[in-house]
CSV table of C-alpha atoms in Angstrom, one decimal:
chain,number,residue,atom,x,y,z
S,1,UNK,CA,-64.6,56.4,5.1
S,2,UNK,CA,-68.0,56.6,3.3
S,3,UNK,CA,-69.7,54.9,6.5
S,4,UNK,CA,-68.0,57.4,8.5
S,5,UNK,CA,-69.4,60.2,6.3
S,6,UNK,CA,-72.9,59.1,6.4
S,7,UNK,CA,-72.5,58.6,10.4
S,8,UNK,CA,-71.4,62.2,10.8
S,9,UNK,CA,-74.0,63.6,7.9
S,10,UNK,CA,-76.8,61.2,10.1
S,11,UNK,CA,-75.6,62.7,13.8
S,12,UNK,CA,-75.6,66.7,12.2
S,13,UNK,CA,-79.2,66.1,10.8
S,14,UNK,CA,-80.6,64.5,13.8
S,15,UNK,CA,-78.8,66.8,16.4
S,16,UNK,CA,-78.0,70.1,14.4
S,17,UNK,CA,-81.5,70.5,13.0
S,18,UNK,CA,-83.5,70.4,16.5
S,19,UNK,CA,-80.9,72.9,17.5
S,20,UNK,CA,-81.9,75.2,14.8
S,21,UNK,CA,-85.4,75.0,15.3
S,22,UNK,CA,-85.0,75.8,18.9
S,23,UNK,CA,-82.8,78.7,18.0
S,24,UNK,CA,-85.6,80.0,15.5
S,25,UNK,CA,-88.1,79.5,18.4
S,26,UNK,CA,-85.8,81.5,20.7
S,27,UNK,CA,-85.8,84.1,18.2
S,28,UNK,CA,-89.4,84.3,17.4
S,29,UNK,CA,-91.1,87.7,17.1
S,30,UNK,CA,-94.6,87.0,16.1
S,31,UNK,CA,-97.5,89.7,15.9
S,32,UNK,CA,-99.9,87.3,17.7
S,33,UNK,CA,-99.6,84.5,19.8
S,34,UNK,CA,-101.5,82.2,17.3
S,35,UNK,CA,-98.5,82.6,15.1
S,36,UNK,CA,-96.0,81.9,18.0
S,37,UNK,CA,-97.9,78.9,18.7
S,38,UNK,CA,-98.1,77.7,15.3
S,39,UNK,CA,-94.4,77.9,14.9
S,40,UNK,CA,-93.4,76.2,18.2
S,41,UNK,CA,-95.7,73.4,17.2
S,42,UNK,CA,-94.0,72.8,14.4
S,43,UNK,CA,-90.6,72.7,15.9
S,44,UNK,CA,-91.9,70.3,18.8
S,45,UNK,CA,-93.4,68.1,16.2
S,46,UNK,CA,-90.0,67.8,14.5
S,47,UNK,CA,-88.3,67.0,17.5
S,48,UNK,CA,-90.9,64.1,18.4
S,49,UNK,CA,-90.2,62.4,14.9
S,50,UNK,CA,-86.4,62.9,15.6
S,51,UNK,CA,-86.3,61.5,19.3
S,52,UNK,CA,-88.3,58.2,17.3
S,53,UNK,CA,-86.4,57.8,14.4
S,54,UNK,CA,-82.6,58.7,15.3
S,55,UNK,CA,-80.1,56.5,16.5
S,56,UNK,CA,-79.5,58.2,19.9
S,57,UNK,CA,-77.2,55.2,21.1
S,58,UNK,CA,-74.7,56.7,18.4
S,59,UNK,CA,-75.6,60.3,19.3
S,60,UNK,CA,-75.7,59.7,23.2
S,61,UNK,CA,-79.0,58.9,24.7
S,62,UNK,CA,-78.7,61.6,26.8
S,63,UNK,CA,-78.3,64.0,23.9
S,64,UNK,CA,-81.9,63.9,23.3
S,65,UNK,CA,-83.0,65.1,26.2
S,66,UNK,CA,-80.7,68.0,26.0
S,67,UNK,CA,-82.3,69.0,22.9
S,68,UNK,CA,-85.8,68.5,24.6
S,69,UNK,CA,-84.5,70.7,27.3
S,70,UNK,CA,-83.4,73.4,24.9
S,71,UNK,CA,-86.5,73.6,22.9
S,72,UNK,CA,-88.2,73.8,26.0
S,73,UNK,CA,-86.2,76.7,27.3
S,74,UNK,CA,-86.4,78.5,24.3
S,75,UNK,CA,-90.2,78.5,23.8
S,76,UNK,CA,-90.5,79.4,27.2
S,77,UNK,CA,-88.3,82.8,26.8
S,78,UNK,CA,-89.9,83.6,23.3
S,79,UNK,CA,-93.4,83.0,24.9
S,80,UNK,CA,-92.5,86.0,27.5
S,81,UNK,CA,-92.1,88.1,24.8
S,82,UNK,CA,-95.6,87.1,23.3
S,83,UNK,CA,-97.6,86.4,26.3
S,84,UNK,CA,-99.4,90.0,26.4
S,85,UNK,CA,-100.0,90.0,22.5
S,86,UNK,CA,-103.1,89.3,20.8
S,87,UNK,CA,-104.1,85.8,19.7
S,88,UNK,CA,-104.5,87.1,16.0
S,89,UNK,CA,-104.5,90.4,14.5
S,90,UNK,CA,-106.9,92.0,12.0
S,91,UNK,CA,-104.6,94.1,9.9
S,92,UNK,CA,-102.1,92.4,7.4
S,93,UNK,CA,-102.3,89.2,5.7
S,94,UNK,CA,-104.3,86.4,6.3
S,95,UNK,CA,-103.3,84.0,9.1
S,96,UNK,CA,-103.3,81.2,6.9
S,97,UNK,CA,-101.2,82.9,4.2
S,98,UNK,CA,-98.7,84.3,6.7
S,99,UNK,CA,-97.7,81.1,8.3
S,100,UNK,CA,-98.4,78.6,5.2
S,101,UNK,CA,-94.8,77.1,5.4
S,102,UNK,CA,-95.0,76.1,9.2
S,103,UNK,CA,-98.8,75.0,8.5
S,104,UNK,CA,-97.7,72.7,6.0
S,105,UNK,CA,-94.5,71.6,8.1
S,106,UNK,CA,-97.2,70.7,10.8
S,107,UNK,CA,-99.3,68.7,8.4
S,108,UNK,CA,-96.3,66.7,7.2
S,109,UNK,CA,-94.9,65.9,10.4
S,110,UNK,CA,-97.9,64.9,12.1
S,111,UNK,CA,-99.1,62.8,9.2
S,112,UNK,CA,-95.4,60.8,9.5
S,113,UNK,CA,-96.1,60.5,13.1
S,114,UNK,CA,-99.7,59.2,13.0
S,115,UNK,CA,-98.3,56.6,10.0
S,116,UNK,CA,-95.8,55.6,12.5
S,117,UNK,CA,-98.4,55.3,15.2
S,118,UNK,CA,-101.0,53.5,13.1
S,119,UNK,CA,-98.3,50.5,12.2
S,120,UNK,CA,-96.8,50.5,15.8
S,121,UNK,CA,-100.3,50.1,17.6
S,122,UNK,CA,-101.9,47.6,14.8
S,123,UNK,CA,-99.1,44.8,14.9
S,124,UNK,CA,-100.8,41.7,16.1
S,125,UNK,CA,-100.3,40.4,19.8
S,126,UNK,CA,-96.8,39.8,20.6
S,127,UNK,CA,-95.4,36.4,21.7
S,128,UNK,CA,-94.0,36.6,25.7
S,129,UNK,CA,-90.4,36.0,25.7
S,130,UNK,CA,-87.4,36.8,28.2
S,131,UNK,CA,-85.0,39.3,27.4
S,132,UNK,CA,-82.4,37.5,25.5
S,133,UNK,CA,-79.2,39.5,27.0
S,134,UNK,CA,-77.7,39.9,30.4
S,135,UNK,CA,-75.0,42.3,32.1
S,136,UNK,CA,-76.1,45.9,31.1
S,137,UNK,CA,-78.3,48.6,29.9
S,138,UNK,CA,-79.6,47.9,26.1
S,139,UNK,CA,-81.0,50.0,23.7
S,140,UNK,CA,-83.2,48.7,20.3
S,141,UNK,CA,-81.6,50.2,17.4
S,142,UNK,CA,-83.9,48.6,14.7
S,143,UNK,CA,-87.1,47.4,16.0
S,144,UNK,CA,-91.2,48.3,15.6
S,145,UNK,CA,-93.9,47.3,13.1
S,146,UNK,CA,-92.9,49.8,10.5
S,147,UNK,CA,-90.5,50.6,7.7
S,148,UNK,CA,-89.2,54.1,8.9
S,149,UNK,CA,-88.4,52.3,12.7
S,150,UNK,CA,-87.0,48.7,11.3
S,151,UNK,CA,-85.3,48.4,8.4
S,152,UNK,CA,-86.0,44.5,8.7
S,153,UNK,CA,-89.6,45.1,8.1
S,154,UNK,CA,-90.0,44.5,4.6
S,155,UNK,CA,-88.5,40.9,5.0
S,156,UNK,CA,-91.7,38.6,5.8
S,157,UNK,CA,-89.7,36.6,8.1
S,158,UNK,CA,-87.9,39.6,10.0
S,159,UNK,CA,-90.9,42.0,10.0
S,160,UNK,CA,-91.0,42.1,13.9
S,161,UNK,CA,-86.9,41.6,14.2
S,162,UNK,CA,-85.2,43.6,16.7
S,163,UNK,CA,-81.2,44.9,16.6
S,164,UNK,CA,-80.1,45.3,19.9
S,165,UNK,CA,-77.0,47.0,21.3
S,166,UNK,CA,-75.7,47.7,24.8
S,167,UNK,CA,-74.8,51.3,25.8
S,168,UNK,CA,-72.2,52.4,28.7
S,169,UNK,CA,-72.6,55.0,31.4
S,170,UNK,CA,-72.6,57.8,29.2
S,171,UNK,CA,-75.2,56.8,26.7
S,172,UNK,CA,-73.3,55.9,23.9
S,173,UNK,CA,-72.9,52.3,22.1
S,174,UNK,CA,-69.6,52.2,21.4
S,175,UNK,CA,-66.0,54.1,22.5
S,176,UNK,CA,-66.0,56.2,19.2
S,177,UNK,CA,-68.3,56.9,16.4
S,178,UNK,CA,-67.5,53.9,14.4
S,179,UNK,CA,-64.5,52.2,15.7
S,180,UNK,CA,-63.1,49.1,13.8
S,181,UNK,CA,-62.0,47.4,16.9
S,182,UNK,CA,-65.3,45.1,18.2
S,183,UNK,CA,-64.1,45.2,21.5
S,184,UNK,CA,-64.8,48.8,21.7
S,185,UNK,CA,-68.3,48.2,21.6
S,186,UNK,CA,-70.6,47.9,24.8
S,187,UNK,CA,-72.4,44.6,23.8
S,188,UNK,CA,-69.3,42.5,22.4
S,189,UNK,CA,-68.7,39.5,24.4
S,190,UNK,CA,-72.1,40.1,26.8
S,191,UNK,CA,-74.1,37.0,27.4
S,192,UNK,CA,-76.6,35.9,24.8
S,193,UNK,CA,-79.8,33.8,26.9
S,194,UNK,CA,-82.6,31.9,25.8
S,195,UNK,CA,-85.5,34.1,25.3
S,196,UNK,CA,-87.8,30.6,26.0
S,197,UNK,CA,-87.8,27.1,27.1
S,198,UNK,CA,-87.5,24.9,24.3
S,199,UNK,CA,-85.0,23.0,21.9
S,200,UNK,CA,-82.1,24.4,20.0
S,201,UNK,CA,-82.9,23.4,16.3
S,202,UNK,CA,-80.0,24.9,14.7
S,203,UNK,CA,-76.5,26.0,16.2
S,204,UNK,CA,-73.8,27.5,13.9
S,205,UNK,CA,-70.1,28.6,14.9
S,206,UNK,CA,-66.6,29.0,13.7
S,207,UNK,CA,-67.3,32.3,11.5
S,208,UNK,CA,-64.9,35.3,12.5
S,209,UNK,CA,-65.9,38.3,14.2
S,210,UNK,CA,-65.2,41.1,11.5
S,211,UNK,CA,-63.8,44.3,12.2
S,212,UNK,CA,-66.6,47.2,11.4
S,213,UNK,CA,-67.7,48.2,8.8
S,214,UNK,CA,-66.6,44.9,7.1
S,215,UNK,CA,-69.5,42.7,6.9
S,216,UNK,CA,-70.1,39.2,5.5
S,217,UNK,CA,-72.7,38.7,3.1
S,218,UNK,CA,-72.5,34.9,2.4
S,219,UNK,CA,-73.3,34.3,6.2
S,220,UNK,CA,-75.9,36.9,7.0
S,221,UNK,CA,-76.5,35.2,10.3
S,222,UNK,CA,-73.3,34.7,11.3
S,223,UNK,CA,-72.7,32.5,14.4
S,224,UNK,CA,-76.0,31.9,15.7
S,225,UNK,CA,-78.6,29.8,17.3
S,226,UNK,CA,-82.2,29.0,16.5
S,227,UNK,CA,-84.6,27.7,19.6
S,228,UNK,CA,-87.9,26.1,18.7
S,229,UNK,CA,-90.1,27.7,21.9
S,230,UNK,CA,-92.0,25.0,23.9
S,231,UNK,CA,-95.8,25.3,23.6
S,232,UNK,CA,-95.7,28.4,21.6
S,233,UNK,CA,-95.4,27.7,17.9
S,234,UNK,CA,-92.6,30.0,17.1
S,235,UNK,CA,-88.6,29.7,16.6
S,236,UNK,CA,-86.7,32.2,17.2
S,237,UNK,CA,-83.5,33.4,15.9
S,238,UNK,CA,-80.3,34.9,17.8
S,239,UNK,CA,-77.6,36.2,15.4
S,240,UNK,CA,-74.3,37.3,15.2
S,241,UNK,CA,-72.8,35.6,18.3
S,242,UNK,CA,-69.0,35.8,18.6
S,243,UNK,CA,-66.9,32.9,17.5
S,244,UNK,CA,-66.1,30.1,19.7
S,245,UNK,CA,-68.9,31.3,22.2
S,246,UNK,CA,-71.7,29.1,21.4
S,247,UNK,CA,-72.7,27.3,25.1
S,248,UNK,CA,-75.1,24.8,23.1
S,249,UNK,CA,-75.4,22.4,20.4
S,250,UNK,CA,-78.2,21.3,17.9
S,251,UNK,CA,-80.7,19.1,19.9
S,252,UNK,CA,-80.1,20.4,23.3
S,253,UNK,CA,-82.7,21.5,25.9
S,254,UNK,CA,-82.9,25.3,26.8
S,255,UNK,CA,-84.6,27.0,29.6
S,256,UNK,CA,-85.5,30.6,29.6
S,257,UNK,CA,-82.1,32.4,30.6
S,258,UNK,CA,-80.1,29.7,29.7
S,259,UNK,CA,-76.7,31.0,28.3
S,260,UNK,CA,-76.7,30.4,24.6
S,261,UNK,CA,-73.2,32.1,23.6
S,262,UNK,CA,-71.7,35.9,23.5
S,263,UNK,CA,-72.5,39.1,21.3
S,264,UNK,CA,-70.2,39.4,18.6
S,265,UNK,CA,-69.8,40.9,15.3
S,266,UNK,CA,-69.9,37.9,12.6
S,267,UNK,CA,-71.9,37.5,9.6
S,268,UNK,CA,-73.7,40.2,7.8
S,269,UNK,CA,-73.5,43.1,10.3
S,270,UNK,CA,-71.9,46.2,10.2
S,271,UNK,CA,-71.1,46.6,13.9
S,272,UNK,CA,-71.6,44.3,17.0
S,273,UNK,CA,-75.2,44.2,17.8
S,274,UNK,CA,-77.7,41.2,18.5
S,275,UNK,CA,-80.2,40.3,15.8
S,276,UNK,CA,-83.5,38.6,17.0
S,277,UNK,CA,-86.5,37.6,15.2
S,278,UNK,CA,-89.3,35.1,15.5
S,279,UNK,CA,-91.3,33.1,12.7
S,280,UNK,CA,-94.3,31.0,13.0
S,281,UNK,CA,-93.1,27.5,12.9
S,282,UNK,CA,-95.6,26.3,10.3
S,283,UNK,CA,-95.4,29.1,7.9
S,284,UNK,CA,-92.3,30.8,8.3
S,285,UNK,CA,-93.6,34.3,8.6
S,286,UNK,CA,-92.5,36.6,11.2
S,287,UNK,CA,-94.2,37.2,14.6
S,288,UNK,CA,-94.2,39.8,16.8
S,289,UNK,CA,-92.0,39.5,20.0
S,290,UNK,CA,-92.6,41.3,23.8
S,291,UNK,CA,-89.4,41.1,26.0
S,292,UNK,CA,-90.6,41.0,29.8
S,293,UNK,CA,-94.1,42.5,28.7
S,294,UNK,CA,-92.3,45.3,26.5
S,295,UNK,CA,-92.4,45.3,22.5
S,296,UNK,CA,-88.9,46.3,21.2
S,297,UNK,CA,-89.4,49.5,19.5
S,298,UNK,CA,-86.5,51.9,18.1
S,299,UNK,CA,-84.8,53.5,20.9
S,300,UNK,CA,-86.5,51.5,23.8
S,301,UNK,CA,-84.5,50.8,26.9
S,302,UNK,CA,-84.1,47.5,28.8
S,303,UNK,CA,-81.9,46.7,31.8
S,304,UNK,CA,-80.7,43.3,32.6
């Protein structure tokens, strides 16, 4: 029940707050165009931040573009009231005092976006890998070299990890907000394939697929496979596989794209998804990955 409540609150914040700002932009009646511009800029930066941070696989991939369209329409309609007004007015309080709140919002929101961008773009060059799933459209829900984009970022071995879900035709990762049947999640049972050519150095099976939101902290990776990538000096872990689905055993030779198993919900996971991260074989520290030339950032989509 607590998990369901948290999901509802998150949905209300990430969808409701941009709607409130769009409504406020629509109703703007500033004395000058400069004030209008400040208010619209604050709303646009808030929406941009939410587009980067939100779990749009839960709220719906298309919901975010509806919010963008609503804000754009609100800005256009309110601009028609302000187009003939001066850029600033001489009388009354100074511009800075009159717009202190939105200017502070712009500074805070802009600072957060710059902070995220600096983390993402300062990451080392990624290792080229094949996308590890087949048979659908996939969204990255945890990924990127920043703590606000990736809950794994604080763990040295998982700093550049990615959690990936599948999304259905309507843009949702499951039939329902948090169904307790793993089969209602779009990723459950899809093919997990090797991201590189190499050797299987670890393969574990036999753990049950849990009913969300139950978790198994005693077995964090659940059913999983570790592949030592040939010529790259890295090992790649693919976790939370379906019980009884592993197609390889320890010591097996695999090529990129070979079947490893099926996506499941085993281990320390609140819902079905694929967890993948790569580590330097010598140090055990996490290294960045790129799937088919694209780094897995939160909300980035892949088709296979």
